[in-house]
Coordinates of C-alpha atoms in Angstrom, one line a residue:
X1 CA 0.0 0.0 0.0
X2 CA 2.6 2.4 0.8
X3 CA 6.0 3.0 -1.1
X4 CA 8.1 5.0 1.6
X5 CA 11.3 6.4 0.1
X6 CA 12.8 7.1 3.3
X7 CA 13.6 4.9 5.7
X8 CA 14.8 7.2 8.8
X9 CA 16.8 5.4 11.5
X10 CA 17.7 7.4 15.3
X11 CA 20.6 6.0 17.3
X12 CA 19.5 2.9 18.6
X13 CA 20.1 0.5 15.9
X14 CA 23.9 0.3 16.0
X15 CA 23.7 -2.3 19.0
X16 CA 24.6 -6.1 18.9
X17 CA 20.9 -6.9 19.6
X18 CA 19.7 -5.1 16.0
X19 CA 22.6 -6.5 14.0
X20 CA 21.3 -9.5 13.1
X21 CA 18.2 -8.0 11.1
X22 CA 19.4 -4.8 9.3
X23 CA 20.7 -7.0 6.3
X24 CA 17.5 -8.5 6.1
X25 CA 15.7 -5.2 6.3
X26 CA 17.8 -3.6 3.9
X27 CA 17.5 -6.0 1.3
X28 CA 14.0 -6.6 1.3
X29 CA 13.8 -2.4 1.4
X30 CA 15.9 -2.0 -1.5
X31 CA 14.5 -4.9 -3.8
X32 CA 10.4 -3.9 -3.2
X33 CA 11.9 -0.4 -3.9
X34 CA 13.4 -1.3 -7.1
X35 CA 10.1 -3.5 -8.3
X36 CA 8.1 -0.1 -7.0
X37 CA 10.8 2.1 -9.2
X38 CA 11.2 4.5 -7.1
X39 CA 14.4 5.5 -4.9
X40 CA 14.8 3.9 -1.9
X41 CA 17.2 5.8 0.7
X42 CA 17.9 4.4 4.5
X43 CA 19.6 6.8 6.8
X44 CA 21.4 5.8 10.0
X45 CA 24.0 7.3 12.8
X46 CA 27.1 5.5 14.0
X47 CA 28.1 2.0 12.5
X48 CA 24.9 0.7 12.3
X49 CA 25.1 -0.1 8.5
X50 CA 28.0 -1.2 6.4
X51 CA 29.8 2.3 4.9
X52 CA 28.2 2.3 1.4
X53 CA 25.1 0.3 1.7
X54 CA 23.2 3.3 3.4
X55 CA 23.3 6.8 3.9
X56 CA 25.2 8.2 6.9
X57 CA 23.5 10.8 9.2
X58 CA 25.0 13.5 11.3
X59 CA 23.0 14.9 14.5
X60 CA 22.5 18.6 14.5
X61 CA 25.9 19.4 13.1
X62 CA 28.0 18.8 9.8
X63 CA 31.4 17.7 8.0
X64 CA 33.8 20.6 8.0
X65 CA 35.1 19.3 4.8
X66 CA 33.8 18.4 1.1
X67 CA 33.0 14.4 1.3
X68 CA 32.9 11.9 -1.8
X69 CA 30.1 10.0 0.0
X70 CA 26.3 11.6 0.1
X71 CA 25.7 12.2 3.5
X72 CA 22.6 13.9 5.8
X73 CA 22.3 16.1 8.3
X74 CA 19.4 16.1 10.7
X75 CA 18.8 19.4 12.3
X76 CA 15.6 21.1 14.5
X77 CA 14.3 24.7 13.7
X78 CA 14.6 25.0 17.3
X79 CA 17.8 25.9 19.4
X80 CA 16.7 24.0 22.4
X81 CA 14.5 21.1 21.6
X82 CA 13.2 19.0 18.7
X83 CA 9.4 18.9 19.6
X84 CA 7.3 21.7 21.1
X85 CA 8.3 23.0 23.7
X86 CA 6.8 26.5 25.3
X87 CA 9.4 29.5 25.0
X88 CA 11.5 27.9 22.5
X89 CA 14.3 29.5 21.2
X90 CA 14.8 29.6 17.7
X91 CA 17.2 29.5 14.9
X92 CA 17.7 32.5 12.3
X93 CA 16.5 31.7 9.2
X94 CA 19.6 33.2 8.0
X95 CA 21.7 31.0 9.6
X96 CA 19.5 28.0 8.3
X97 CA 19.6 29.0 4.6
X98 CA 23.7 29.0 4.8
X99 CA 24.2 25.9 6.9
X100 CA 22.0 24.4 4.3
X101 CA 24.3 25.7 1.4
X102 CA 27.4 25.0 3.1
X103 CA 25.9 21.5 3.8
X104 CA 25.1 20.9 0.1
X105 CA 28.1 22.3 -1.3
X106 CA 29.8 19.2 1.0
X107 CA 27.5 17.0 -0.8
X108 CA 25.4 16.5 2.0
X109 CA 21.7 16.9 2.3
X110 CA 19.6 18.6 5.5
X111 CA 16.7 16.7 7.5
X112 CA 15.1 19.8 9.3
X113 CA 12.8 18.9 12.1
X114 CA 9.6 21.2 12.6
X115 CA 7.8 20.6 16.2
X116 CA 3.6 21.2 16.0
X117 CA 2.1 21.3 19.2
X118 CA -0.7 19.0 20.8
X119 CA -3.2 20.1 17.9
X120 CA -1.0 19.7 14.7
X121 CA -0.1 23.7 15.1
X122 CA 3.3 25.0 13.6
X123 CA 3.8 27.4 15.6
X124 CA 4.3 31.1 13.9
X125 CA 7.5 31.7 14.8
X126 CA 8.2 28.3 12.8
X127 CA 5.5 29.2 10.2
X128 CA 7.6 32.5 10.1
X129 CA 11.3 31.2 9.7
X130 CA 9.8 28.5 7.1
X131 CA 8.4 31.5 4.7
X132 CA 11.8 33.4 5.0
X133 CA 13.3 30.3 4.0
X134 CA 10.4 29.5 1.0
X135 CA 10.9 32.8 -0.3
X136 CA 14.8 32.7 -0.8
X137 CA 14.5 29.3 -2.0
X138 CA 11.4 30.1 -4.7
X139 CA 14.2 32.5 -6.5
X140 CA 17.6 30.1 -5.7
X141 CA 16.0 26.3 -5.7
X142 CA 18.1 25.9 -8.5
X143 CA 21.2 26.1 -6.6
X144 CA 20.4 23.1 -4.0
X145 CA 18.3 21.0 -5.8
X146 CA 20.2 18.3 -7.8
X147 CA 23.2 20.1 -6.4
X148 CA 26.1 18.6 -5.1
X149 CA 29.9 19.1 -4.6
X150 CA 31.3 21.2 -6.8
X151 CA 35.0 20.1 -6.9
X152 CA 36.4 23.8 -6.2
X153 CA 37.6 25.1 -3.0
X154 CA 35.2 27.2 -1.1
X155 CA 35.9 30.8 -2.2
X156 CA 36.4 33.5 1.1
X157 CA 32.9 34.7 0.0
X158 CA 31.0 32.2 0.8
X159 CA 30.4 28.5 -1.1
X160 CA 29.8 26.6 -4.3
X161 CA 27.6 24.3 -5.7
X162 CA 27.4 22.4 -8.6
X163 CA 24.4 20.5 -11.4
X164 CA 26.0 19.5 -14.3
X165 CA 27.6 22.5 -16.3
X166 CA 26.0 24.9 -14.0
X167 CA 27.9 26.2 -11.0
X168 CA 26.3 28.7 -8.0
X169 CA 28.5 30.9 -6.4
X170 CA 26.6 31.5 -3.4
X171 CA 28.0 34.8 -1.9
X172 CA 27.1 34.9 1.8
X173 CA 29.3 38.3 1.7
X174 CA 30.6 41.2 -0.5
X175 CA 33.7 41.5 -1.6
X176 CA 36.1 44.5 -2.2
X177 CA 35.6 45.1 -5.9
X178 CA 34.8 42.1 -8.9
X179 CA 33.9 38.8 -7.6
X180 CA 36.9 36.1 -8.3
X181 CA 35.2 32.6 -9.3
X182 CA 38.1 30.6 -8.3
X183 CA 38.3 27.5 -10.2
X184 CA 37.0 28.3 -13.3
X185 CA 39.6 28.8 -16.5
X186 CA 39.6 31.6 -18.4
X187 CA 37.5 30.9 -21.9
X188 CA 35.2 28.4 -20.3
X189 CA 32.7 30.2 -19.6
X190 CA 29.5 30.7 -21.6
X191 CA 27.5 33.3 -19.3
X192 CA 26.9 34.3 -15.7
X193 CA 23.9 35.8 -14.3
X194 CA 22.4 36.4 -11.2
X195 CA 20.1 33.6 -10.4
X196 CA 17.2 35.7 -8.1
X197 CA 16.5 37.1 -11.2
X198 CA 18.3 36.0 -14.4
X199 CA 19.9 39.6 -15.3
X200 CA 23.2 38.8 -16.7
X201 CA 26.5 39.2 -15.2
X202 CA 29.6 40.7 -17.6
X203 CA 32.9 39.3 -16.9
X204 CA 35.3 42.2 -15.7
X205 CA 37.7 43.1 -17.8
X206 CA 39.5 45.5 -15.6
X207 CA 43.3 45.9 -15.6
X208 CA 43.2 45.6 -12.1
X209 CA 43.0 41.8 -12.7
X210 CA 45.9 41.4 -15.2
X211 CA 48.2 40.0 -12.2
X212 CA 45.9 37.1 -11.9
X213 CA 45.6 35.6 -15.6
X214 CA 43.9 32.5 -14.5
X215 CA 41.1 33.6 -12.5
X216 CA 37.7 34.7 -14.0
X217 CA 36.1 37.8 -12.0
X218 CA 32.6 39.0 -12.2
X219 CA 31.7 42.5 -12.5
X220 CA 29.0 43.6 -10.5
X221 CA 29.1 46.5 -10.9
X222 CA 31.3 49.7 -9.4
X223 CA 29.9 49.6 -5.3
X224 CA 27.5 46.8 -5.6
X225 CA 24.9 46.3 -3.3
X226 CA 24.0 42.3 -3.2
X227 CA 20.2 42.0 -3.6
X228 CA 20.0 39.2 -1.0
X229 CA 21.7 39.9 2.3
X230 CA 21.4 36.2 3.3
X231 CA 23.0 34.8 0.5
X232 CA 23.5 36.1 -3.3
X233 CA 23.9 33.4 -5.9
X234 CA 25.6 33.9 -9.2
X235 CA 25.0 31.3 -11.7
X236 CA 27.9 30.3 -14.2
X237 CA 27.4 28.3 -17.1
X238 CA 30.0 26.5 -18.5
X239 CA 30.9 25.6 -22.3
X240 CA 30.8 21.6 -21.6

C-alpha cells in the first residue's frame, strides 16, 4: 500500500541486539523499492550499517570538509529542543539558509525537524522562519536541488555548488571590488547571471585583474549592493 522512500533510523540500531536484522531489512527495502521504481534511501547514525550500503547521518551538526560519499544532516528549527516546547528558542533563518548551502556544497543533504504542538499547530514563529526560507529558495532552488559538490575550493565569499555545467556561487558576503570565481579557467565560460532574477553578469575586464591571468572575476558593478543579504547566488554556465 505504501511505497516510503525514506527509511529514517535514530541512534539505537547500531547495538549487537539489531545486528542480526538490518541485512535483512535492507535487502527486502531496496529490492520492493526497485520492483516499485522509485528510490529507496535508508539513513542511519554510528556503524549501524556497512559504509556504502546506506546513507550516513550527522545529528545537529556537519562535515567541515567536502566528502565523496552523500551524506545527511538532521537538524531542528529549534535551538533547544526538537518537539514543542513552550518559549523555545529559535534559529535565524539566516543561519538555516547558509548551513544548508554550506551542507550541500559538502555533498550533503539537510533533514530539518519542525515541532507542532498538541493540535497539529506549527507554531508562527516556525510558520515564520519557514516563509523566510520559501521565499529565498522560490528564486535560488536551482542552486540546492540536484546540487552537489562542486570540486572547487570554497571561495572566502561564501560556497559553491554544482548540477552539471551549472555552478552557483553563493555569496554569503561582499567583496572589495569584482567577484573572483576561483576555479574556473579563463575561456570556459558561456555566461553568468544572477540567479534571483536572471539579469546577466559581464565578466570584468578590468586591468586591475591582469596580475591574476587565470582567475575569472565578475563585474557587479562599481559599489555593488548584493540583492540578497542572506545569501546572493551567481549562476555560471559552462561551455561543456
Amino acid at each position: 500500500r505504501y511505497h516510503p522512500q525514506i527509511l529514517y533510523f535514530d541512534w539505537w540500531i547500531q547495538h549487537s541486539s539489531a545486528k542480526p536484522y538490518l541485512k535483512k531489512l535492507a535487502a527486502y527495502y531496496y529490492n520492493r523499492a526497485a520492483e516499485w521504481g522509485t528510490g529507496a534511501v535508508i539513513n542511519y547514525k554510528h556503524d549501524a550499517f556497512l559504509f556504502g550500503t546506506a546513507v550516513p547521518d550527522v545529528e545537529r551538526g556537519q562535515f567541515a570538509e567536502v566528502k565523496p560519499y552523500l551524506w545527511q544532516t538532521d537538524t531542528a528549527i529549534a535551538l533547544n529542543s526538537w518537539c514543542y516546547t513552550e518559549n523555545n528558542q529559535f534559529k535565524n533563518p539566516a543561519d538555516l539558509i547558509c548551513d544548508l548551502v554550506d551542507i550541500v556544497s559538502k555533498n550533503g543533504r539537510m533533514l530539518l525537524n519542525v515541532g507542532p504542538d498538541a493540535y497539529v499547530n506549527i507554531p508562527p514563529e516556525s510558520m515564520q522562519i519557514l516563509s523566510e526560507i520559501g521565499a529565498w529558495m522560490k528564486k535560488n532552488s536551482k542552486s540546492v536541488y540536484g546540487c552537489g559538490l562542486a570540486g572547487i575550493e570554497k571561495p572566502d565569499y561564501g560556497r559553491v555548488t554544482r548540477n552539471g555545467n551549472l555552478l552557483y556561487y553563493h555569496m554569503f558576503e561582499n567583496t572589495m571590488g569584482p567577484v573572483p570565481l576561483t576555479g574556473i579557467k579563463p575561456g570556459t565560460i558561456k555566461k553568468i547571471r544572477l540567479l534571483c532574477d536572471g539579469s546577466e553578469v559581464p565578466i570584468s575586464d578590468s586591468w586591475v585583474h591582469t596580475d591574476y591571468p587565470d582567475i575569472v572575476f565578475a563585474n557587479l558593478g562599481p559599489d555593488p549592493v548584493l540583492p540578497d543579504a542572506v545569501d546572493t547566488v551567481l549562476e555560471v554556465e559552462l561551455t561543456e
